[in-house]
C-alpha cells in the first residue's frame, strides 16, 4: 500500500500533467482572442485581488493587495505554484490566533498555539472527509507546508464549526474556477472571531518582494484559504476545480482527491444562480460534516 508521501507525490505529478495540458490549450486560445473574459482575470483589476478577497463589510478587502492580475506583454505563461517549501520547517512550530474584533459567526474557541507538529508519522499528510449534500469531498491536508492553517482547520472541524454551513460562492470564469466555503453566516463576511498569518506559498517570498504579487497558477485540486488581505485568514477556504490565476497570497494547505473533484465538477456544471459567472452555486451545497479519516 503506498504511503501518504507517495500518494502526495503521485497527486502532484498528475496535477502537473494536467497543468501542462491546460497551458497548451490556453496558448491556443490566446491566439484567437484579444483579451481574457471580463469576469475572469479582469475581475481582479484595480485592487488586485479585491473581488476575490473575503468581503467582511469593511475596507480591508479593497486594500488587500497591489498589482494587477493581467497577461504580461510578452505573452509568457503564468508561473506554476511552488511544489513545496524550499526549506523544511522545524519539527514543531508555535502559532498565533489573535482575535479579529468580530463576533464569531458560530461559537468557536481558538486552537492551541504551542508545539504544533509539522512532521512525523500521521502528521505530514492528514486525510479528511468533508461530507456535503452533493457528495463527499476528500481532502489531504499538508501539515508540513502550512501547519498553523491545518491546526486551525482541524480545530474548527472538531468543534463542528463547519457542520450545516453552505458553500456560498462559486466562480466559473476561465481564469478563476473555485468553490468557496467555511462561512456559517453564508454571507461571505463571517468567520471564527480570530485570524492568523499566511503560510505557504506566501512565506516563501522575502518581505516586499514584488514577485509575491505576481500571478501564479493555483492548479485544479488545490485547497487554499480565502482572506481579506495579508494575514487575515479565518475559517473560509476555497476548493480549486479548474486551474486558477491568483497572486501567491492565499495559503495552500492541502489537495482534493479524485472523488472530491468529481463532486466539485458536478456542482460547477450546474453553474451559478441566475447564470452569472460569480455568485451562489445554482446547486445548493451544504457541508454536513468534516472529519478526519
PDB file of C-alpha atoms in Angstrom:
ATOM      1  CA  UNK A   1       0.000   0.000   0.000  1.00  0.00           C
ATOM      2  CA  UNK A   2       1.507   3.376  -0.965  1.00  0.00           C
ATOM      3  CA  UNK A   3       2.440   5.740   1.844  1.00  0.00           C
ATOM      4  CA  UNK A   4       0.875   9.177   2.291  1.00  0.00           C
ATOM      5  CA  UNK A   5       4.042  10.744   0.891  1.00  0.00           C
ATOM      6  CA  UNK A   6       3.911   8.513  -2.189  1.00  0.00           C
ATOM      7  CA  UNK A   7       0.220   9.329  -2.755  1.00  0.00           C
ATOM      8  CA  UNK A   8       1.000  13.018  -2.398  1.00  0.00           C
ATOM      9  CA  UNK A   9       3.834  12.850  -4.920  1.00  0.00           C
ATOM     10  CA  UNK A  10       1.618  10.927  -7.359  1.00  0.00           C
ATOM     11  CA  UNK A  11      -1.112  13.537  -6.955  1.00  0.00           C
ATOM     12  CA  UNK A  12       1.394  16.328  -7.591  1.00  0.00           C
ATOM     13  CA  UNK A  13       2.677  14.620 -10.733  1.00  0.00           C
ATOM     14  CA  UNK A  14      -0.863  14.199 -12.011  1.00  0.00           C
ATOM     15  CA  UNK A  15      -1.673  17.848 -11.314  1.00  0.00           C
ATOM     16  CA  UNK A  16       1.495  18.897 -13.138  1.00  0.00           C
ATOM     17  CA  UNK A  17       0.499  16.874 -16.210  1.00  0.00           C
ATOM     18  CA  UNK A  18      -2.983  18.386 -16.119  1.00  0.00           C
ATOM     19  CA  UNK A  19      -1.468  21.847 -15.816  1.00  0.00           C
ATOM     20  CA  UNK A  20       0.764  21.279 -18.848  1.00  0.00           C
ATOM     21  CA  UNK A  21      -2.207  20.174 -20.954  1.00  0.00           C
ATOM     22  CA  UNK A  22      -4.293  23.121 -19.840  1.00  0.00           C
ATOM     23  CA  UNK A  23      -1.419  25.536 -20.524  1.00  0.00           C
ATOM     24  CA  UNK A  24      -1.215  24.300 -24.110  1.00  0.00           C
ATOM     25  CA  UNK A  25      -4.963  24.785 -24.554  1.00  0.00           C
ATOM     26  CA  UNK A  26      -4.593  28.290 -23.093  1.00  0.00           C
ATOM     27  CA  UNK A  27      -1.834  29.132 -25.585  1.00  0.00           C
ATOM     28  CA  UNK A  28      -4.079  28.110 -28.465  1.00  0.00           C
ATOM     29  CA  UNK A  29      -6.958  30.115 -27.025  1.00  0.00           C
ATOM     30  CA  UNK A  30      -4.809  33.244 -26.726  1.00  0.00           C
ATOM     31  CA  UNK A  31      -4.019  33.133 -30.404  1.00  0.00           C
ATOM     32  CA  UNK A  32      -7.692  33.570 -31.231  1.00  0.00           C
ATOM     33  CA  UNK A  33      -8.832  36.012 -28.535  1.00  0.00           C
ATOM     34  CA  UNK A  34      -7.978  39.639 -27.789  1.00  0.00           C
ATOM     35  CA  UNK A  35      -8.444  39.647 -24.030  1.00  0.00           C
ATOM     36  CA  UNK A  36      -9.467  37.403 -21.177  1.00  0.00           C
ATOM     37  CA  UNK A  37     -13.053  37.342 -20.006  1.00  0.00           C
ATOM     38  CA  UNK A  38     -14.186  40.456 -18.158  1.00  0.00           C
ATOM     39  CA  UNK A  39     -15.280  38.194 -15.336  1.00  0.00           C
ATOM     40  CA  UNK A  40     -12.055  36.215 -15.443  1.00  0.00           C
ATOM     41  CA  UNK A  41      -8.733  37.855 -14.849  1.00  0.00           C
ATOM     42  CA  UNK A  42     -10.299  41.319 -15.178  1.00  0.00           C
ATOM     43  CA  UNK A  43     -12.387  40.827 -12.040  1.00  0.00           C
ATOM     44  CA  UNK A  44      -9.248  41.328 -10.034  1.00  0.00           C
ATOM     45  CA  UNK A  45      -8.108  44.553 -11.739  1.00  0.00           C
ATOM     46  CA  UNK A  46      -7.695  47.820  -9.854  1.00  0.00           C
ATOM     47  CA  UNK A  47      -7.471  46.455  -6.316  1.00  0.00           C
ATOM     48  CA  UNK A  48      -5.507  43.386  -7.321  1.00  0.00           C
ATOM     49  CA  UNK A  49      -7.440  40.586  -5.673  1.00  0.00           C
ATOM     50  CA  UNK A  50     -10.151  42.735  -4.122  1.00  0.00           C
ATOM     51  CA  UNK A  51     -13.113  40.923  -5.624  1.00  0.00           C
ATOM     52  CA  UNK A  52     -11.695  37.565  -4.627  1.00  0.00           C
ATOM     53  CA  UNK A  53     -10.785  38.682  -1.113  1.00  0.00           C
ATOM     54  CA  UNK A  54     -13.372  37.866   1.510  1.00  0.00           C
ATOM     55  CA  UNK A  55     -15.637  40.878   1.983  1.00  0.00           C
ATOM     56  CA  UNK A  56     -16.146  41.326   5.714  1.00  0.00           C
ATOM     57  CA  UNK A  57     -18.114  44.527   5.468  1.00  0.00           C
ATOM     58  CA  UNK A  58     -15.192  46.947   5.781  1.00  0.00           C
ATOM     59  CA  UNK A  59     -12.500  48.474   3.577  1.00  0.00           C
ATOM     60  CA  UNK A  60      -9.801  45.868   4.139  1.00  0.00           C
ATOM     61  CA  UNK A  61     -10.731  43.884   1.064  1.00  0.00           C
ATOM     62  CA  UNK A  62     -10.261  46.834  -1.272  1.00  0.00           C
ATOM     63  CA  UNK A  63      -6.808  47.436   0.186  1.00  0.00           C
ATOM     64  CA  UNK A  64      -5.769  43.808   0.240  1.00  0.00           C
ATOM     65  CA  UNK A  65      -3.132  43.805  -2.448  1.00  0.00           C
ATOM     66  CA  UNK A  66      -1.418  45.836  -5.096  1.00  0.00           C
ATOM     67  CA  UNK A  67      -0.590  44.530  -8.547  1.00  0.00           C
ATOM     68  CA  UNK A  68      -2.996  43.544 -11.265  1.00  0.00           C
ATOM     69  CA  UNK A  69      -3.567  40.018 -12.457  1.00  0.00           C
ATOM     70  CA  UNK A  70      -3.149  40.614 -16.164  1.00  0.00           C
ATOM     71  CA  UNK A  71      -1.417  38.888 -19.035  1.00  0.00           C
ATOM     72  CA  UNK A  72       2.194  40.009 -19.431  1.00  0.00           C
ATOM     73  CA  UNK A  73       3.185  41.916 -22.564  1.00  0.00           C
ATOM     74  CA  UNK A  74       5.431  39.092 -23.637  1.00  0.00           C
ATOM     75  CA  UNK A  75       2.512  36.682 -23.543  1.00  0.00           C
ATOM     76  CA  UNK A  76       4.527  34.242 -21.439  1.00  0.00           C
ATOM     77  CA  UNK A  77       2.748  31.654 -19.335  1.00  0.00           C
ATOM     78  CA  UNK A  78       1.974  32.263 -15.703  1.00  0.00           C
ATOM     79  CA  UNK A  79       4.342  30.526 -13.325  1.00  0.00           C
ATOM     80  CA  UNK A  80       3.187  27.399 -11.549  1.00  0.00           C
ATOM     81  CA  UNK A  81       2.560  27.412  -7.835  1.00  0.00           C
ATOM     82  CA  UNK A  82       5.699  26.255  -5.981  1.00  0.00           C
ATOM     83  CA  UNK A  83       5.645  22.491  -5.424  1.00  0.00           C
ATOM     84  CA  UNK A  84       6.659  22.789  -1.783  1.00  0.00           C
ATOM     85  CA  UNK A  85       8.863  24.569   0.700  1.00  0.00           C
ATOM     86  CA  UNK A  86      12.462  25.214  -0.265  1.00  0.00           C
ATOM     87  CA  UNK A  87      13.473  24.517   3.351  1.00  0.00           C
ATOM     88  CA  UNK A  88      11.529  22.236   5.715  1.00  0.00           C
ATOM     89  CA  UNK A  89      10.012  23.647   8.878  1.00  0.00           C
ATOM     90  CA  UNK A  90      11.248  22.560  12.300  1.00  0.00           C
ATOM     91  CA  UNK A  91       9.561  19.543  13.842  1.00  0.00           C
ATOM     92  CA  UNK A  92       7.274  21.790  15.895  1.00  0.00           C
ATOM     93  CA  UNK A  93       6.145  25.398  15.483  1.00  0.00           C
ATOM     94  CA  UNK A  94       4.166  27.897  17.522  1.00  0.00           C
ATOM     95  CA  UNK A  95       1.146  29.651  16.023  1.00  0.00           C
ATOM     96  CA  UNK A  96      -0.794  32.814  16.859  1.00  0.00           C
ATOM     97  CA  UNK A  97      -4.557  33.254  16.522  1.00  0.00           C
ATOM     98  CA  UNK A  98      -5.364  36.773  17.767  1.00  0.00           C
ATOM     99  CA  UNK A  99      -8.943  37.995  17.988  1.00  0.00           C
ATOM    100  CA  UNK A 100     -10.069  39.889  14.892  1.00  0.00           C
ATOM    101  CA  UNK A 101     -12.509  42.141  16.744  1.00  0.00           C
ATOM    102  CA  UNK A 102     -15.589  40.466  15.284  1.00  0.00           C
ATOM    103  CA  UNK A 103     -18.220  38.213  16.744  1.00  0.00           C
ATOM    104  CA  UNK A 104     -17.808  34.611  15.592  1.00  0.00           C
ATOM    105  CA  UNK A 105     -20.429  33.531  13.073  1.00  0.00           C
ATOM    106  CA  UNK A 106     -20.745  30.374  15.159  1.00  0.00           C
ATOM    107  CA  UNK A 107     -19.352  29.672  18.635  1.00  0.00           C
ATOM    108  CA  UNK A 108     -15.712  28.595  18.395  1.00  0.00           C
ATOM    109  CA  UNK A 109     -12.600  28.549  20.551  1.00  0.00           C
ATOM    110  CA  UNK A 110      -9.208  29.403  19.029  1.00  0.00           C
ATOM    111  CA  UNK A 111      -6.859  26.451  18.535  1.00  0.00           C
ATOM    112  CA  UNK A 112      -3.897  25.646  20.741  1.00  0.00           C
ATOM    113  CA  UNK A 113      -0.840  27.678  19.849  1.00  0.00           C
ATOM    114  CA  UNK A 114       2.289  25.871  21.059  1.00  0.00           C
ATOM    115  CA  UNK A 115       4.164  22.775  19.955  1.00  0.00           C
ATOM    116  CA  UNK A 116       2.270  22.203  16.698  1.00  0.00           C
ATOM    117  CA  UNK A 117       3.795  19.167  14.983  1.00  0.00           C
ATOM    118  CA  UNK A 118       4.783  19.529  11.330  1.00  0.00           C
ATOM    119  CA  UNK A 119       6.320  16.134  10.588  1.00  0.00           C
ATOM    120  CA  UNK A 120       6.333  12.561  11.777  1.00  0.00           C
ATOM    121  CA  UNK A 121       4.036   9.613  11.200  1.00  0.00           C
ATOM    122  CA  UNK A 122       0.459  10.743  10.786  1.00  0.00           C
ATOM    123  CA  UNK A 123       1.383  14.426  10.885  1.00  0.00           C
ATOM    124  CA  UNK A 124       2.646  15.224   7.369  1.00  0.00           C
ATOM    125  CA  UNK A 125      -0.394  14.410   5.218  1.00  0.00           C
ATOM    126  CA  UNK A 126      -3.730  14.192   7.025  1.00  0.00           C
ATOM    127  CA  UNK A 127      -6.779  12.676   5.327  1.00  0.00           C
ATOM    128  CA  UNK A 128     -10.121  14.368   5.925  1.00  0.00           C
ATOM    129  CA  UNK A 129     -13.610  13.625   4.619  1.00  0.00           C
ATOM    130  CA  UNK A 130     -15.789  16.654   4.009  1.00  0.00           C
ATOM    131  CA  UNK A 131     -19.300  15.346   3.523  1.00  0.00           C
ATOM    132  CA  UNK A 132     -21.755  17.536   1.621  1.00  0.00           C
ATOM    133  CA  UNK A 133     -25.308  17.098   0.404  1.00  0.00           C
ATOM    134  CA  UNK A 134     -23.830  16.855  -3.109  1.00  0.00           C
ATOM    135  CA  UNK A 135     -21.311  14.125  -2.270  1.00  0.00           C
ATOM    136  CA  UNK A 136     -18.091  13.553  -0.387  1.00  0.00           C
ATOM    137  CA  UNK A 137     -15.064  15.803  -0.899  1.00  0.00           C
ATOM    138  CA  UNK A 138     -11.904  14.039   0.238  1.00  0.00           C
ATOM    139  CA  UNK A 139      -9.058  16.291   1.363  1.00  0.00           C
ATOM    140  CA  UNK A 140      -5.371  15.698   2.040  1.00  0.00           C
ATOM    141  CA  UNK A 141      -4.071  18.359   4.445  1.00  0.00           C
ATOM    142  CA  UNK A 142      -0.388  19.304   4.104  1.00  0.00           C
ATOM    143  CA  UNK A 143       0.737  19.846   7.650  1.00  0.00           C
ATOM    144  CA  UNK A 144       4.393  20.183   6.666  1.00  0.00           C
ATOM    145  CA  UNK A 145       3.640  23.190   4.434  1.00  0.00           C
ATOM    146  CA  UNK A 146       1.023  25.112   6.455  1.00  0.00           C
ATOM    147  CA  UNK A 147       0.815  23.676   9.988  1.00  0.00           C
ATOM    148  CA  UNK A 148      -0.898  26.665  11.624  1.00  0.00           C
ATOM    149  CA  UNK A 149      -3.602  26.636   8.947  1.00  0.00           C
ATOM    150  CA  UNK A 150      -4.136  22.884   9.260  1.00  0.00           C
ATOM    151  CA  UNK A 151      -4.213  23.235  13.043  1.00  0.00           C
ATOM    152  CA  UNK A 152      -6.974  25.851  12.797  1.00  0.00           C
ATOM    153  CA  UNK A 153      -8.985  23.896  10.208  1.00  0.00           C
ATOM    154  CA  UNK A 154      -8.914  20.709  12.288  1.00  0.00           C
ATOM    155  CA  UNK A 155      -9.747  22.611  15.467  1.00  0.00           C
ATOM    156  CA  UNK A 156     -12.812  24.191  13.864  1.00  0.00           C
ATOM    157  CA  UNK A 157     -13.840  20.844  12.386  1.00  0.00           C
ATOM    158  CA  UNK A 158     -13.591  19.180  15.813  1.00  0.00           C
ATOM    159  CA  UNK A 159     -15.923  21.882  17.179  1.00  0.00           C
ATOM    160  CA  UNK A 160     -18.466  21.165  14.390  1.00  0.00           C
ATOM    161  CA  UNK A 161     -17.953  24.713  13.178  1.00  0.00           C
ATOM    162  CA  UNK A 162     -18.402  23.733   9.522  1.00  0.00           C
ATOM    163  CA  UNK A 163     -21.333  21.375  10.023  1.00  0.00           C
ATOM    164  CA  UNK A 164     -24.539  22.638   8.416  1.00  0.00           C
ATOM    165  CA  UNK A 165     -22.827  25.536   6.601  1.00  0.00           C
ATOM    166  CA  UNK A 166     -23.295  26.403   2.940  1.00  0.00           C
ATOM    167  CA  UNK A 167     -20.664  26.917   0.282  1.00  0.00           C
ATOM    168  CA  UNK A 168     -21.716  30.443  -0.582  1.00  0.00           C
ATOM    169  CA  UNK A 169     -19.656  31.248  -3.669  1.00  0.00           C
ATOM    170  CA  UNK A 170     -18.936  29.581  -6.998  1.00  0.00           C
ATOM    171  CA  UNK A 171     -16.752  31.235  -9.632  1.00  0.00           C
ATOM    172  CA  UNK A 172     -16.798  29.878 -13.188  1.00  0.00           C
ATOM    173  CA  UNK A 173     -14.700  32.318 -15.216  1.00  0.00           C
ATOM    174  CA  UNK A 174     -11.863  30.941 -17.390  1.00  0.00           C
ATOM    175  CA  UNK A 175      -9.127  32.059 -15.016  1.00  0.00           C
ATOM    176  CA  UNK A 176     -10.842  31.597 -11.651  1.00  0.00           C
ATOM    177  CA  UNK A 177     -12.704  28.328 -11.017  1.00  0.00           C
ATOM    178  CA  UNK A 178     -13.319  27.810  -7.319  1.00  0.00           C
ATOM    179  CA  UNK A 179     -15.962  26.915  -4.773  1.00  0.00           C
ATOM    180  CA  UNK A 180     -15.709  28.945  -1.546  1.00  0.00           C
ATOM    181  CA  UNK A 181     -16.962  27.587   1.769  1.00  0.00           C
ATOM    182  CA  UNK A 182     -16.438  27.938   5.504  1.00  0.00           C
ATOM    183  CA  UNK A 183     -18.685  30.860   6.496  1.00  0.00           C
ATOM    184  CA  UNK A 184     -21.509  29.800   8.848  1.00  0.00           C
ATOM    185  CA  UNK A 185     -23.353  33.038   8.075  1.00  0.00           C
ATOM    186  CA  UNK A 186     -23.440  32.170   4.361  1.00  0.00           C
ATOM    187  CA  UNK A 187     -22.772  35.829   3.542  1.00  0.00           C
ATOM    188  CA  UNK A 188     -19.073  35.694   2.756  1.00  0.00           C
ATOM    189  CA  UNK A 189     -18.294  38.024   5.653  1.00  0.00           C
ATOM    190  CA  UNK A 190     -18.308  35.603   8.584  1.00  0.00           C
ATOM    191  CA  UNK A 191     -15.554  33.878  10.473  1.00  0.00           C
ATOM    192  CA  UNK A 192     -14.445  32.303  13.774  1.00  0.00           C
ATOM    193  CA  UNK A 193     -13.613  35.527  15.633  1.00  0.00           C
ATOM    194  CA  UNK A 194      -9.849  35.159  15.222  1.00  0.00           C
ATOM    195  CA  UNK A 195      -7.337  35.452  12.404  1.00  0.00           C
ATOM    196  CA  UNK A 196      -3.874  34.151  11.600  1.00  0.00           C
ATOM    197  CA  UNK A 197      -0.930  34.695   9.304  1.00  0.00           C
ATOM    198  CA  UNK A 198      -0.393  33.468   5.758  1.00  0.00           C
ATOM    199  CA  UNK A 199       1.790  30.405   5.326  1.00  0.00           C
ATOM    200  CA  UNK A 200       2.842  28.564   2.153  1.00  0.00           C
ATOM    201  CA  UNK A 201       3.401  29.874  -0.523  1.00  0.00           C
ATOM    202  CA  UNK A 202       3.340  33.479   0.749  1.00  0.00           C
ATOM    203  CA  UNK A 203       6.105  32.840   3.260  1.00  0.00           C
ATOM    204  CA  UNK A 204       8.422  31.608   0.501  1.00  0.00           C
ATOM    205  CA  UNK A 205       8.883  35.205  -0.674  1.00  0.00           C
ATOM    206  CA  UNK A 206      11.001  37.834   1.114  1.00  0.00           C
ATOM    207  CA  UNK A 207       9.099  40.753   2.601  1.00  0.00           C
ATOM    208  CA  UNK A 208       8.203  43.334  -0.066  1.00  0.00           C
ATOM    209  CA  UNK A 209       9.333  41.033  -2.890  1.00  0.00           C
ATOM    210  CA  UNK A 210       7.377  42.161  -5.998  1.00  0.00           C
ATOM    211  CA  UNK A 211       7.154  38.524  -7.098  1.00  0.00           C
ATOM    212  CA  UNK A 212       4.801  37.898  -4.197  1.00  0.00           C
ATOM    213  CA  UNK A 213       2.162  39.926  -6.066  1.00  0.00           C
ATOM    214  CA  UNK A 214       2.666  38.409  -9.499  1.00  0.00           C
ATOM    215  CA  UNK A 215       0.077  35.842 -10.620  1.00  0.00           C
ATOM    216  CA  UNK A 216       0.725  32.137 -10.482  1.00  0.00           C
ATOM    217  CA  UNK A 217      -1.448  29.162 -11.327  1.00  0.00           C
ATOM    218  CA  UNK A 218      -3.254  27.514  -8.437  1.00  0.00           C
ATOM    219  CA  UNK A 219      -3.859  24.143 -10.119  1.00  0.00           C
ATOM    220  CA  UNK A 220      -7.016  22.070 -10.132  1.00  0.00           C
ATOM    221  CA  UNK A 221      -7.153  20.107  -6.909  1.00  0.00           C
ATOM    222  CA  UNK A 222      -5.748  22.841  -4.646  1.00  0.00           C
ATOM    223  CA  UNK A 223      -7.227  23.597  -1.224  1.00  0.00           C
ATOM    224  CA  UNK A 224      -6.478  27.149  -0.020  1.00  0.00           C
ATOM    225  CA  UNK A 225      -7.606  29.834   2.407  1.00  0.00           C
ATOM    226  CA  UNK A 226      -9.681  32.860   1.436  1.00  0.00           C
ATOM    227  CA  UNK A 227      -8.746  36.128   3.103  1.00  0.00           C
ATOM    228  CA  UNK A 228      -9.403  39.869   3.269  1.00  0.00           C
ATOM    229  CA  UNK A 229      -5.771  40.841   2.904  1.00  0.00           C
ATOM    230  CA  UNK A 230      -2.403  39.718   4.286  1.00  0.00           C
ATOM    231  CA  UNK A 231      -2.589  37.613   7.457  1.00  0.00           C
ATOM    232  CA  UNK A 232      -6.387  37.778   7.804  1.00  0.00           C
ATOM    233  CA  UNK A 233      -7.126  34.073   7.453  1.00  0.00           C
ATOM    234  CA  UNK A 234     -10.114  32.811   9.408  1.00  0.00           C
ATOM    235  CA  UNK A 235     -12.450  29.943   8.591  1.00  0.00           C
ATOM    236  CA  UNK A 236     -13.219  30.475   4.891  1.00  0.00           C
ATOM    237  CA  UNK A 237     -11.457  28.363   2.302  1.00  0.00           C
ATOM    238  CA  UNK A 238     -11.758  27.641  -1.403  1.00  0.00           C
ATOM    239  CA  UNK A 239     -11.567  24.487  -3.483  1.00  0.00           C
ATOM    240  CA  UNK A 240      -9.996  24.823  -6.929  1.00  0.00           C
ATOM    241  CA  UNK A 241     -11.781  22.683  -9.544  1.00  0.00           C
ATOM    242  CA  UNK A 242     -10.070  24.345 -12.539  1.00  0.00           C
ATOM    243  CA  UNK A 243      -6.646  25.977 -12.874  1.00  0.00           C
ATOM    244  CA  UNK A 244      -6.941  29.482 -11.426  1.00  0.00           C
ATOM    245  CA  UNK A 245      -4.690  32.545 -11.688  1.00  0.00           C
ATOM    246  CA  UNK A 246      -4.013  34.402  -8.422  1.00  0.00           C
ATOM    247  CA  UNK A 247      -1.065  36.060  -6.696  1.00  0.00           C
ATOM    248  CA  UNK A 248       0.564  33.705  -4.144  1.00  0.00           C
ATOM    249  CA  UNK A 249      -1.214  35.449  -1.279  1.00  0.00           C
ATOM    250  CA  UNK A 250      -3.626  32.617  -0.490  1.00  0.00           C
ATOM    251  CA  UNK A 251      -2.349  29.925   1.854  1.00  0.00           C
ATOM    252  CA  UNK A 252      -2.341  26.452   0.334  1.00  0.00           C
ATOM    253  CA  UNK A 253      -2.932  23.801   2.980  1.00  0.00           C
ATOM    254  CA  UNK A 254      -3.956  20.709   1.043  1.00  0.00           C
ATOM    255  CA  UNK A 255      -5.210  18.966  -2.054  1.00  0.00           C
ATOM    256  CA  UNK A 256      -8.523  17.453  -3.150  1.00  0.00           C
ATOM    257  CA  UNK A 257      -8.822  13.778  -4.084  1.00  0.00           C
ATOM    258  CA  UNK A 258     -10.443  12.408  -7.248  1.00  0.00           C
ATOM    259  CA  UNK A 259     -13.773  11.737  -5.527  1.00  0.00           C
ATOM    260  CA  UNK A 260     -13.834  15.303  -4.274  1.00  0.00           C
ATOM    261  CA  UNK A 261     -13.022  16.688  -7.710  1.00  0.00           C
ATOM    262  CA  UNK A 262     -15.905  14.677  -9.184  1.00  0.00           C
ATOM    263  CA  UNK A 263     -18.241  16.264  -6.615  1.00  0.00           C
ATOM    264  CA  UNK A 264     -16.899  19.728  -7.415  1.00  0.00           C
ATOM    265  CA  UNK A 265     -17.280  19.126 -11.158  1.00  0.00           C
ATOM    266  CA  UNK A 266     -20.952  18.283 -10.598  1.00  0.00           C
ATOM    267  CA  UNK A 267     -21.508  21.481  -8.606  1.00  0.00           C
ATOM    268  CA  UNK A 268     -19.641  23.581 -11.176  1.00  0.00           C
ATOM    269  CA  UNK A 269     -21.519  22.041 -14.105  1.00  0.00           C
ATOM    270  CA  UNK A 270     -24.802  23.360 -12.672  1.00  0.00           C
ATOM    271  CA  UNK A 271     -23.364  26.870 -12.743  1.00  0.00           C
ATOM    272  CA  UNK A 272     -24.114  29.967 -10.705  1.00  0.00           C
ATOM    273  CA  UNK A 273     -27.582  31.132  -9.710  1.00  0.00           C
ATOM    274  CA  UNK A 274     -29.083  33.343 -12.399  1.00  0.00           C
ATOM    275  CA  UNK A 275     -26.491  32.299 -14.976  1.00  0.00           C
ATOM    276  CA  UNK A 276     -23.765  34.619 -13.664  1.00  0.00           C
ATOM    277  CA  UNK A 277     -20.075  33.714 -13.501  1.00  0.00           C
ATOM    278  CA  UNK A 278     -19.668  34.539  -9.804  1.00  0.00           C
ATOM    279  CA  UNK A 279     -22.172  34.018  -7.014  1.00  0.00           C
ATOM    280  CA  UNK A 280     -24.071  31.388  -5.092  1.00  0.00           C
ATOM    281  CA  UNK A 281     -23.940  27.961  -6.769  1.00  0.00           C
ATOM    282  CA  UNK A 282     -27.160  27.001  -8.522  1.00  0.00           C
ATOM    283  CA  UNK A 283     -26.777  23.561  -6.969  1.00  0.00           C
ATOM    284  CA  UNK A 284     -27.047  24.452  -3.281  1.00  0.00           C
ATOM    285  CA  UNK A 285     -24.132  22.891  -1.454  1.00  0.00           C
ATOM    286  CA  UNK A 286     -24.148  22.329   2.299  1.00  0.00           C
ATOM    287  CA  UNK A 287     -21.345  20.820   4.371  1.00  0.00           C
ATOM    288  CA  UNK A 288     -22.799  18.201   6.686  1.00  0.00           C
ATOM    289  CA  UNK A 289     -19.577  17.193   8.451  1.00  0.00           C
ATOM    290  CA  UNK A 290     -15.773  17.493   8.328  1.00  0.00           C
ATOM    291  CA  UNK A 291     -13.976  14.566   9.949  1.00  0.00           C
ATOM    292  CA  UNK A 292     -10.503  13.066   9.956  1.00  0.00           C
ATOM    293  CA  UNK A 293     -10.352   9.648   8.294  1.00  0.00           C
TER     294      UNK A 293
END
